[in-house]
Structures are given as C-alpha cells and as structure tokens.
Tab-separated table of C-alpha atoms in Angstrom:
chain	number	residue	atom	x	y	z
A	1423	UNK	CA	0.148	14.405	-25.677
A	1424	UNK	CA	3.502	14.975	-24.163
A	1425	UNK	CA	2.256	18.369	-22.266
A	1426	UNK	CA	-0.406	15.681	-20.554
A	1427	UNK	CA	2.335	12.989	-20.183
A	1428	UNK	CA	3.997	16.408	-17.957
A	1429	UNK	CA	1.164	17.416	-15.803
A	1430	UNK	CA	0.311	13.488	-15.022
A	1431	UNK	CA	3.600	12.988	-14.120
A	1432	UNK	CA	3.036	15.631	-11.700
A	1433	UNK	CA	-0.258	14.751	-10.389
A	1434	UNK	CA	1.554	10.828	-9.256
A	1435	UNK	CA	4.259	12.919	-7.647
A	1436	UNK	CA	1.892	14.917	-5.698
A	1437	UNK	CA	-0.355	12.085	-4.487
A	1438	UNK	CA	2.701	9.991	-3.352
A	1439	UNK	CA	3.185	13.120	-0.516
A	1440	UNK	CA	-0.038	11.214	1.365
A	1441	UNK	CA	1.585	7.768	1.333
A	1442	UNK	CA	0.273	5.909	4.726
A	1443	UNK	CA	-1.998	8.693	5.552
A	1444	UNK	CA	-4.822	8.109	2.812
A	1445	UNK	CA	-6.144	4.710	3.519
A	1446	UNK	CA	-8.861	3.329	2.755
A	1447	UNK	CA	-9.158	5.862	0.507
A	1448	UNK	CA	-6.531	6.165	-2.694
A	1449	UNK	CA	-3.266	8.154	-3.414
A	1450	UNK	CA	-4.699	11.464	-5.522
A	1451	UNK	CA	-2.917	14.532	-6.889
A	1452	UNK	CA	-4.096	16.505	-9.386
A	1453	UNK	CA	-2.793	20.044	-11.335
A	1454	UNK	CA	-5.367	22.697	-12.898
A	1455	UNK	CA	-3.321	24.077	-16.258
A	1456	UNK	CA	-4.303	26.946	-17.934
A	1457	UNK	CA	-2.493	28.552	-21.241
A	1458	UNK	CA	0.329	25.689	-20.341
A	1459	UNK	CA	1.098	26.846	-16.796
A	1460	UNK	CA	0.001	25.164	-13.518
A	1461	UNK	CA	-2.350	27.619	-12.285
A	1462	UNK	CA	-3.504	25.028	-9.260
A	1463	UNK	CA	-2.428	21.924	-7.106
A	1464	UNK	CA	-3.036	19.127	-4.690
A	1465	UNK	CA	-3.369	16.627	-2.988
A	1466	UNK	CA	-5.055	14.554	-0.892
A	1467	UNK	CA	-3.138	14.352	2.476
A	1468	UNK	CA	-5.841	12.153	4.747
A	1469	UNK	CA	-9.035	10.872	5.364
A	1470	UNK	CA	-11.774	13.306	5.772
A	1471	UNK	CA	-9.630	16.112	4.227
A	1472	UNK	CA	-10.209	17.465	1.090
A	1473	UNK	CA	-9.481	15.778	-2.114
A	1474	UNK	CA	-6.919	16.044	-4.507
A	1475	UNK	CA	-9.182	18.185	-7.128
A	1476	UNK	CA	-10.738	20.358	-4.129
A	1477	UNK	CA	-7.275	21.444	-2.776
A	1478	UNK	CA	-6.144	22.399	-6.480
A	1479	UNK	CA	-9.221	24.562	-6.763
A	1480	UNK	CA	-8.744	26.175	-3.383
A	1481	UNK	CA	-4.882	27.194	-4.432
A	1482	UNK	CA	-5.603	28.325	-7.706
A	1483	UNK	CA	-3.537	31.535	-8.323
A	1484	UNK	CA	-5.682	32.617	-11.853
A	1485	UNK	CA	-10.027	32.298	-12.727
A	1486	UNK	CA	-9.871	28.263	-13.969
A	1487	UNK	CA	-12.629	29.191	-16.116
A	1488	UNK	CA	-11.775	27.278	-19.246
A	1489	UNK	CA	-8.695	25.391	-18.052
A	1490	UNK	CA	-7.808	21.831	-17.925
A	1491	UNK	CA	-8.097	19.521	-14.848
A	1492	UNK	CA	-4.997	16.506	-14.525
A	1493	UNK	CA	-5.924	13.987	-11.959
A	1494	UNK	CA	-4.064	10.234	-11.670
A	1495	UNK	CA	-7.696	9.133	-10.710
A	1496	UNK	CA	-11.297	9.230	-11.840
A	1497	UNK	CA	-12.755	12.044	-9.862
A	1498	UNK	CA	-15.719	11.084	-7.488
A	1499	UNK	CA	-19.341	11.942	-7.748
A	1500	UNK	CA	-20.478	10.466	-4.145
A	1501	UNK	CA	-21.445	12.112	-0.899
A	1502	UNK	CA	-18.513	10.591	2.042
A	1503	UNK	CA	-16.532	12.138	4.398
A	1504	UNK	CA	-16.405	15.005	1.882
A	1505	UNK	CA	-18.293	16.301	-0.954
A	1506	UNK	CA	-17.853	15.195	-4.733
A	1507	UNK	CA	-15.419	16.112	-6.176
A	1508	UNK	CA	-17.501	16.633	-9.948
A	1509	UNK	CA	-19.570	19.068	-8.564
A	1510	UNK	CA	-16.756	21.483	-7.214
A	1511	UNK	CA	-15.021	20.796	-10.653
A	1512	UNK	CA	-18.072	21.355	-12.576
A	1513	UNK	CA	-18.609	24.929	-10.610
A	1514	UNK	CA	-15.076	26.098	-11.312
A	1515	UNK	CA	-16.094	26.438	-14.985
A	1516	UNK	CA	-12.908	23.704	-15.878
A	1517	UNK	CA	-13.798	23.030	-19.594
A	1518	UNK	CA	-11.772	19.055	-20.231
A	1519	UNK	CA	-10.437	16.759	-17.539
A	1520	UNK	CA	-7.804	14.400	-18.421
A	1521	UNK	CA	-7.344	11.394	-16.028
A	1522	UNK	CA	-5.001	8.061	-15.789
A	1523	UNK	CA	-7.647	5.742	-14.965
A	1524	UNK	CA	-11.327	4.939	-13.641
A	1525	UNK	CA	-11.404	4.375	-10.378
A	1526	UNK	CA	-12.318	0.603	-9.104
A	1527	UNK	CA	-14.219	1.750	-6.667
A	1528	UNK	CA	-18.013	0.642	-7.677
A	1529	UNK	CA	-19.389	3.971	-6.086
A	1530	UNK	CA	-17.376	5.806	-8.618
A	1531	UNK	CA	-16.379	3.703	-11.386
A	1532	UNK	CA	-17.779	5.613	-14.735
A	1533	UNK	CA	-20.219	7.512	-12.318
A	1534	UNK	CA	-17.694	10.679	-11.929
A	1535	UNK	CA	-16.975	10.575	-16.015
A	1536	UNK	CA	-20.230	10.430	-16.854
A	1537	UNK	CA	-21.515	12.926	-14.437
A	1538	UNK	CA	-18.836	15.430	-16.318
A	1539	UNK	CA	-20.088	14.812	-19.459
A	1540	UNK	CA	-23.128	15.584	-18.852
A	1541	UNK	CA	-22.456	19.152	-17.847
A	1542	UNK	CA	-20.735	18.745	-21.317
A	1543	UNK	CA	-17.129	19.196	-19.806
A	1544	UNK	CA	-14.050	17.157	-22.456
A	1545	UNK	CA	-12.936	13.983	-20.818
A	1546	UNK	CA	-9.550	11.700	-21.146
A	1547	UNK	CA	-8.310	8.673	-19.376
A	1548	UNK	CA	-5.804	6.009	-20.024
A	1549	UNK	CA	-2.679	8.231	-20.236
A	1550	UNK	CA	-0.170	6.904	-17.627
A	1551	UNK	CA	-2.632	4.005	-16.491
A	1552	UNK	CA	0.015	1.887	-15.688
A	1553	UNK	CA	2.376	4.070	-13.427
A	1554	UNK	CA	-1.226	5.278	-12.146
A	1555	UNK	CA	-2.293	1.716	-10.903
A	1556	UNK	CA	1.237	0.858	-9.552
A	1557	UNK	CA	1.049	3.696	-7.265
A	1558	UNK	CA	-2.782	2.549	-5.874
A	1559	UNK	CA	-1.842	-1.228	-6.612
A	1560	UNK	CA	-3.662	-2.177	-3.385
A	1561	UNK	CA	-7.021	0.018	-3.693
A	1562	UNK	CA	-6.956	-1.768	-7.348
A	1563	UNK	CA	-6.320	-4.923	-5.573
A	1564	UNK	CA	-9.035	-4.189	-2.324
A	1565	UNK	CA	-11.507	-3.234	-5.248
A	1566	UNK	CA	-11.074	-5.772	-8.046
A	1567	UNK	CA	-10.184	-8.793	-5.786
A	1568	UNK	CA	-12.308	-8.136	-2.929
A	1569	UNK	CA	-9.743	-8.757	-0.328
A	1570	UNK	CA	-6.862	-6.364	1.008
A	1571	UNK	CA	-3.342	-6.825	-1.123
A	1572	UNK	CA	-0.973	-8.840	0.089
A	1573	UNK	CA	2.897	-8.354	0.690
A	1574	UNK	CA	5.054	-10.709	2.941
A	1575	UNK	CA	8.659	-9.619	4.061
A	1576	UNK	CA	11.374	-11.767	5.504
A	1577	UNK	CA	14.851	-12.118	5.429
A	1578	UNK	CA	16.819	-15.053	5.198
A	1579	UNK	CA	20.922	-16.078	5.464
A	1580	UNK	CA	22.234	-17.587	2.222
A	1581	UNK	CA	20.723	-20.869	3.452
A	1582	UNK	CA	17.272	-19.588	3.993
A	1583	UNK	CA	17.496	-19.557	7.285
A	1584	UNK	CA	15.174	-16.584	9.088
A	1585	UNK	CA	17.117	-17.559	12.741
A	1586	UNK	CA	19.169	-19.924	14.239
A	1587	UNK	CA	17.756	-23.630	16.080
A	1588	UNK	CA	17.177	-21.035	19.458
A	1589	UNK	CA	15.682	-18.288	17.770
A	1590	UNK	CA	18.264	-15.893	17.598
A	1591	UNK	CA	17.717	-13.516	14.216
A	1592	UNK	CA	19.645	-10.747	15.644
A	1593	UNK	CA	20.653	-9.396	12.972
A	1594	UNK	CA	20.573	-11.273	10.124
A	1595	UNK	CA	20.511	-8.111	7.883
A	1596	UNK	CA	22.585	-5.048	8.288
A	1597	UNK	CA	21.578	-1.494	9.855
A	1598	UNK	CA	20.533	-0.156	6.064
A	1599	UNK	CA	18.528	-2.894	5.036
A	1600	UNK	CA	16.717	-2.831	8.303
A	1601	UNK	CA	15.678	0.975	7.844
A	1602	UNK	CA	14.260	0.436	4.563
A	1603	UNK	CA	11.878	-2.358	5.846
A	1604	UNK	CA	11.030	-0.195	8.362
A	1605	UNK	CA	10.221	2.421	5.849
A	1606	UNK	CA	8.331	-0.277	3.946
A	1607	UNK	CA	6.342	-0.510	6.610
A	1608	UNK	CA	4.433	3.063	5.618
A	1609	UNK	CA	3.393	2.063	2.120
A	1610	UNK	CA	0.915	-0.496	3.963
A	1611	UNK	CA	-2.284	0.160	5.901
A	1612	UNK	CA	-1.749	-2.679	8.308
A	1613	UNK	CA	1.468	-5.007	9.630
A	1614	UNK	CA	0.631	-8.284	10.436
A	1615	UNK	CA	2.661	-10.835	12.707
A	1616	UNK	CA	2.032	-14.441	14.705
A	1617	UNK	CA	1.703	-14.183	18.053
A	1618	UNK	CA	4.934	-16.343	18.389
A	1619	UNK	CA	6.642	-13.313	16.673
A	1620	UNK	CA	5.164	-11.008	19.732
A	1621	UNK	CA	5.902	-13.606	22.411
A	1622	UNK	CA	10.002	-14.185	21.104
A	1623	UNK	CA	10.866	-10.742	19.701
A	1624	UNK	CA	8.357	-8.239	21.453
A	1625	UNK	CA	8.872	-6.211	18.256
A	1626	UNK	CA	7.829	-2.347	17.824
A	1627	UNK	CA	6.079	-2.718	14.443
A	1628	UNK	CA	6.812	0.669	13.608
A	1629	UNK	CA	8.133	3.125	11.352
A	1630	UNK	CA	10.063	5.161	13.614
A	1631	UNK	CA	10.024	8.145	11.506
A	1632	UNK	CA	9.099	11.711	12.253
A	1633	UNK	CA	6.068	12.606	9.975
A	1634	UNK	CA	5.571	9.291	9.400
A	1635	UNK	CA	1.929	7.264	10.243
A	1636	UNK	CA	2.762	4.479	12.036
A	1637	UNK	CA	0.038	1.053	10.117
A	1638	UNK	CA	-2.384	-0.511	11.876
A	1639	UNK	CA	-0.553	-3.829	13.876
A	1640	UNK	CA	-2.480	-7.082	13.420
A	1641	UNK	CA	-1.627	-10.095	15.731
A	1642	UNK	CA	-2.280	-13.084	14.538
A	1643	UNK	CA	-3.324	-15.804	17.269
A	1644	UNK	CA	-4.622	-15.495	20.727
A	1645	UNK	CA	-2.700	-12.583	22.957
A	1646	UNK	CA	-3.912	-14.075	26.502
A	1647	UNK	CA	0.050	-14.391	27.168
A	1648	UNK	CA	1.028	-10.950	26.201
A	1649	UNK	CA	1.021	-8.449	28.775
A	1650	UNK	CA	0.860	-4.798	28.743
A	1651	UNK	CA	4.081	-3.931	28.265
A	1652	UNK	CA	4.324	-5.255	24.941
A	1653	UNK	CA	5.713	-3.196	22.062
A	1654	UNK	CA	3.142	-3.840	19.891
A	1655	UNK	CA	0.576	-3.005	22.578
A	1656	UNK	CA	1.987	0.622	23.545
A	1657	UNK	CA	-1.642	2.495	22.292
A	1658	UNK	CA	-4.621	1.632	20.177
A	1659	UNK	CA	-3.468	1.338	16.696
A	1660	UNK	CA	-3.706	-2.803	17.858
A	1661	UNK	CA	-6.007	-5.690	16.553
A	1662	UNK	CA	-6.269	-9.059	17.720
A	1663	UNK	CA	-7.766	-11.430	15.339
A	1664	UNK	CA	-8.063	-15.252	15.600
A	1665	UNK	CA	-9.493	-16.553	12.610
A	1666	UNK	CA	-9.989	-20.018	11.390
A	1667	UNK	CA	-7.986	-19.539	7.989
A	1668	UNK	CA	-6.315	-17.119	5.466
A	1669	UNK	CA	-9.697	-16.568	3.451
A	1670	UNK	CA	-11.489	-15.811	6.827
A	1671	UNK	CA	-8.620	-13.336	8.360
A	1672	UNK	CA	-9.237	-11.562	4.459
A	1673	UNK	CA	-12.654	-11.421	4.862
A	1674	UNK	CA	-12.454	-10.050	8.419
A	1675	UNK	CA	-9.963	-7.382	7.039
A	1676	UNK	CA	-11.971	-6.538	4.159
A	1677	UNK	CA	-14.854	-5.579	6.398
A	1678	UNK	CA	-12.586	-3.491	8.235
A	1679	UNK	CA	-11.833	-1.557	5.239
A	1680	UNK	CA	-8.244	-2.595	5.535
A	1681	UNK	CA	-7.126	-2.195	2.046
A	1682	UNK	CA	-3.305	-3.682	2.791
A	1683	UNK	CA	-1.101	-5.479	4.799
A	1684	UNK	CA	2.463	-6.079	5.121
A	1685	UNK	CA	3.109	-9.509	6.364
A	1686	UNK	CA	6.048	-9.461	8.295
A	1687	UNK	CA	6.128	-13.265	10.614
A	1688	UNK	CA	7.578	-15.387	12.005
A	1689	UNK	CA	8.006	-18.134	9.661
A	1690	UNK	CA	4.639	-20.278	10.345
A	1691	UNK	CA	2.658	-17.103	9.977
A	1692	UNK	CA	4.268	-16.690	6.261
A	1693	UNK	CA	3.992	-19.930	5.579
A	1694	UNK	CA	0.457	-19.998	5.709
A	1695	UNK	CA	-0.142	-17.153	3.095
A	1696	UNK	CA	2.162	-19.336	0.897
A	1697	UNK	CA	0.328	-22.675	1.289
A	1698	UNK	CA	-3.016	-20.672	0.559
A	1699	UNK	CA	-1.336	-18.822	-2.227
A	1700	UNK	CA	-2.919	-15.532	-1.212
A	1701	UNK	CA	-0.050	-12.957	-1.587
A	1702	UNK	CA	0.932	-10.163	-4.131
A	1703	UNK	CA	3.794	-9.205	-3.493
A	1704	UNK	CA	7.544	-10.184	-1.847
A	1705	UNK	CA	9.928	-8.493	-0.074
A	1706	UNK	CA	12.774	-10.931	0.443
A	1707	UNK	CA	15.826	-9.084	2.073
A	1708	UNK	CA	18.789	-12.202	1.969
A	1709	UNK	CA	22.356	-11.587	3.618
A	1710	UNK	CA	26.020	-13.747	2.927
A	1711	UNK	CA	25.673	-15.441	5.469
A	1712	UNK	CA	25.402	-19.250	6.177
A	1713	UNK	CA	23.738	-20.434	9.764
A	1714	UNK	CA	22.460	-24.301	8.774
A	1715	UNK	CA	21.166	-26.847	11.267
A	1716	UNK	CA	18.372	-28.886	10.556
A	1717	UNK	CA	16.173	-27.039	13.420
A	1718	UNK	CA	17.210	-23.550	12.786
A	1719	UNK	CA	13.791	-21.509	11.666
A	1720	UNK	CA	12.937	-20.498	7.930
A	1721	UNK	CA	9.643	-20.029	6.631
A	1722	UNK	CA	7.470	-22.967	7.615
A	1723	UNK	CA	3.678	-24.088	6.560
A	1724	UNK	CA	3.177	-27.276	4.712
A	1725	UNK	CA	5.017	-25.937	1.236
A	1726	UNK	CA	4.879	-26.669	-2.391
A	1727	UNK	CA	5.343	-30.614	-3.315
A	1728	UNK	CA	6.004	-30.151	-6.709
A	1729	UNK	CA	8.249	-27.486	-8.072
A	1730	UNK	CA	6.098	-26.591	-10.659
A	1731	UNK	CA	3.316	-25.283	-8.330
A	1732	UNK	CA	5.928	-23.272	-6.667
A	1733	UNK	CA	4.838	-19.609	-6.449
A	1734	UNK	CA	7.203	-17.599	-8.797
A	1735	UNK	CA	7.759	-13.874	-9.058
A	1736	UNK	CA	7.698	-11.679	-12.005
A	1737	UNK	CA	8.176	-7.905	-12.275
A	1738	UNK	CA	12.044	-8.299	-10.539
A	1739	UNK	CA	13.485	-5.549	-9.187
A	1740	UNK	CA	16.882	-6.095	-7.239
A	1741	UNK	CA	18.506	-3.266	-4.559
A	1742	UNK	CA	21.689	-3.643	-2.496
A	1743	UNK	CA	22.609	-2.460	0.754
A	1744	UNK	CA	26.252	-3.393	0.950
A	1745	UNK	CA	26.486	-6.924	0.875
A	1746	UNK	CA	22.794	-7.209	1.667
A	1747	UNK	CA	20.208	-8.168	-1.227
A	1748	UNK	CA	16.608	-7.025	-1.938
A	1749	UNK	CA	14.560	-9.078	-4.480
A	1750	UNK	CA	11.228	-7.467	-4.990
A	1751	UNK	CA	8.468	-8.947	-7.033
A	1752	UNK	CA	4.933	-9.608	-7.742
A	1753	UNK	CA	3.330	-13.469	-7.708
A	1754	UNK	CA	2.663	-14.727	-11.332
A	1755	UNK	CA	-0.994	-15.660	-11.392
C-alpha cells in the first residue's frame, strides 16, 4: 500500500505540469513500475496530444511486460481526438492497473475498468481519491453537476468595499497579491467579467506568464460600446454572451464544453452568482484598509435577507501577502 500511495503521488504531480492546457479534457499523469522502479512516465500536456498512459508507454526505458500501470484517473476506452487508452495498455502486456478514481465522464465511467478486466489485467481504484478529485474538482463538477464549476474572485478594503463612490480600485491589493490572482487565472478554462468591468477598467484578463495559456475571456452583457482596442479584445480567445440568467449563461457554457470559469466582476456581475447561489468556490483577497461612503462599490445583486441563508464557506484555507489576506473556500451545500 504505501509503494502505491508513492507512485500516485507521482502520477498527481505529473498531471498538474498540464494545468490550463488540458481542458475540457482532465489533469492525467500516470507512472509504469516494474520490480519497484519507474520504468515509464507521463502526462497529458493538451488536447489532441497523447494521454497520460500513452506517453508513459512511449518513454518506457525496460519491456512493461508484467509491470504495473499508476494513473490518478480511470483510463479511457473511447475513440476522440486520440485512441483509447485500454487498448495501448492492454498491448503493452501491463499485468494490474491501480487508479485513484473512475472517471465522471459517462463515456468512460466503469467502461475503461471493465474493458481491462476483461483481457483479465488486476485492477485498483480508490487510493488517493480525494487528492485525485481536488486536482480535477471542475471536470468532477462539469460531469456530476452538469454545469461548468464555479469560482468568483474579488477583493475588498476592510469595509468591503471593491472601489471607491467614482470607481477608483487602483490598487486595493498590493503587487504580490495581484500576481497570484493573475496566476489563478490559469487553473480556470474561462474568465468571466460584466461588461461594466470592460467599459471602466479595460482590463487584460490575462496571465501574463511565459509558458502560460492565457483562459478563454467571457463578457458578460452586450459589447456594442467596446471598441477594438479593448484589452480583452486583442485576438480570438473572446466570447460575448448575453443571456437571460445564471442557469442560461451555464447552460450556454456547458454546451461549449467550458468545464470552468473564474468569475472575476465587477460587483453586479458577482452578485448575481450569489443571489442564484451557483458558485463553488471563493477567492476573497481583503487588504487593511478602510474607504467607506455609502456609494462606494462592493459586491452588489439583491443579497441574502436572512443571515441564515447566507452562503458560508467550508474547507478554509488562509495565505498572506504582507498585510494582504487570502481566504479560500468552498460553498457548504
């Protein structure tokens, strides 16, 4: 048990290397061990590339006849972009596959298993499944919930204030704090603003980061006031959607196989994801400082009347940068 606890741990450090570059598909890495050693390993870098198991099998340094395959998810037994992955495995004469969890995926779910034991090769899962569906928490979420996950970011002063009565939120959060929400931004398939955001702020929506994929930007609202030169319009990475509701701008996504987004404003924006109680996930970034007045902008939408409806978090997880605070959680459902 603790030799597979090893390898597994491996396999969730290797598919972390395709962060932002995998979507829709899900974060894979897998290790071929034979006699104890790593003999083989991968993972899966993009779409339409090979998979996780496939690249293992193409580095292998010894015959994998008879060796063990360590994957973080169910391997697939489906034609796609790329071949299954079962019958590659299957034809490498592996002899037991050990794996942290099905895949939630209906084209695969039990199908890739199955299809291994019937060429009558040992199969595990449930070792790790925890850490294993943190890591793909929003091709869990895209798969079980129908509808991509959901994270909103915003920071506030100490007075929850996200900028002053004439708009000003330059900067309410220091240089670090500001470069890890930017690197936030490449854990997310999509980033998704108000049009008021674009029209006030003309952000870049970007990552800014060598190596790094840039999401897919999602404007919220009609853009028949934004010109070209427009941050946010700079290629073709851009959608404009104008849907009725929440559920509807889901729905759209969904069929976009947008698996997650990273809701980042203004305030009205935000506040309708709270009102409809459709998010997973918070990002609040707060700084010491106080701005008040009774028009200065914090996170609007028609709120919670009663306390005890109020959305709380669970899961906490606090980081500082300087005097800046992070407090990261998931909504209690």
């Amino acid at each position: 048990m603790d030799q597979d606890i090893k390898f597994l741990k491996e396999t969730l450090k290797l598919a972390r290397k395709g962060m932002g570059w995998t979507n829709p598909n899900p974060l894979v890495g897998a290790v071929i061990v034979k006699n104890g050693r790593i003999i083989g390993r991968g993972f899966h870098h993009q779409i339409g590339q090979p998979h996780a198991e496939v690249e293992a099998l193409n580095k292998l340094t010894e015959d994998p006849r008879g060796a063990t395959l360590c994957v973080n998810l169910e391997p697939c037994n489906f034609y796609g972009k790329t071949p299954p992955c079962t019958k590659a495995i299957i034809k490498s004469g592996i002899k037991k596959v050990i794996c942290c969890t099905m895949d939630p995926n209906p084209k695969v779910s039990g199908k890739g298993l199955n299809r291994l034991k019937e060429a009558k090769i040992e199969t595990s899962v449930g070792i790790l499944e925890t850490e294993a569906r943190i890591l793909n928490e929003t091709f869990f979420t895209f798969h079980e919930k129908k509808r991509p996950f959901v994270a909103i970011k915003f920071a506030t002063s100490l007075d929850g204030k996200m900028a002053t009565s004439l708009g000003d939120s330059k900067w309410i959060t220091n240089e670090k704090a500001r470069e890890y929400a930017r690197n936030l931004r490449g854990q997310y398939q999509a980033i998704l603003v108000g049009i008021n955001t674009v029209l006030k702020d003309n952000p870049h929506l970007g990552i800014r980061i060598k190596g790094k994929k840039d999401p897919i930007r999602i404007i919220l609202g009609s853009k028949r006031h934004i010109l070209k030169n427009f941050q946010v319009l700079r290629d073709q990475n851009v959608l404009n959607l104008n849907p009725k509701n929440i559920h509807d701008l889901l729905t759209i996504l969904k069929e976009k196989d947008i698996i997650s987004i990273l809701v980042e404003g203004g305030g009205e924006t935000i506040g309708k994801f709270i009102d409809e109680g459709i998010i997973d996930k918070v990002y609040a970034f707060q700084s010491p400082i106080i701005i008040g007045g009774r028009k200065a902008i914090s996170i609007g939408g028609d709120g919670i009347l009663n306390i005890q409806k109020a959305l709380r978090l669970k899961n906490l997880t606090y980081k500082r940068f300087a005097d800046n605070l992070l407090t990261t959680g998931y909504i209690e459902t």
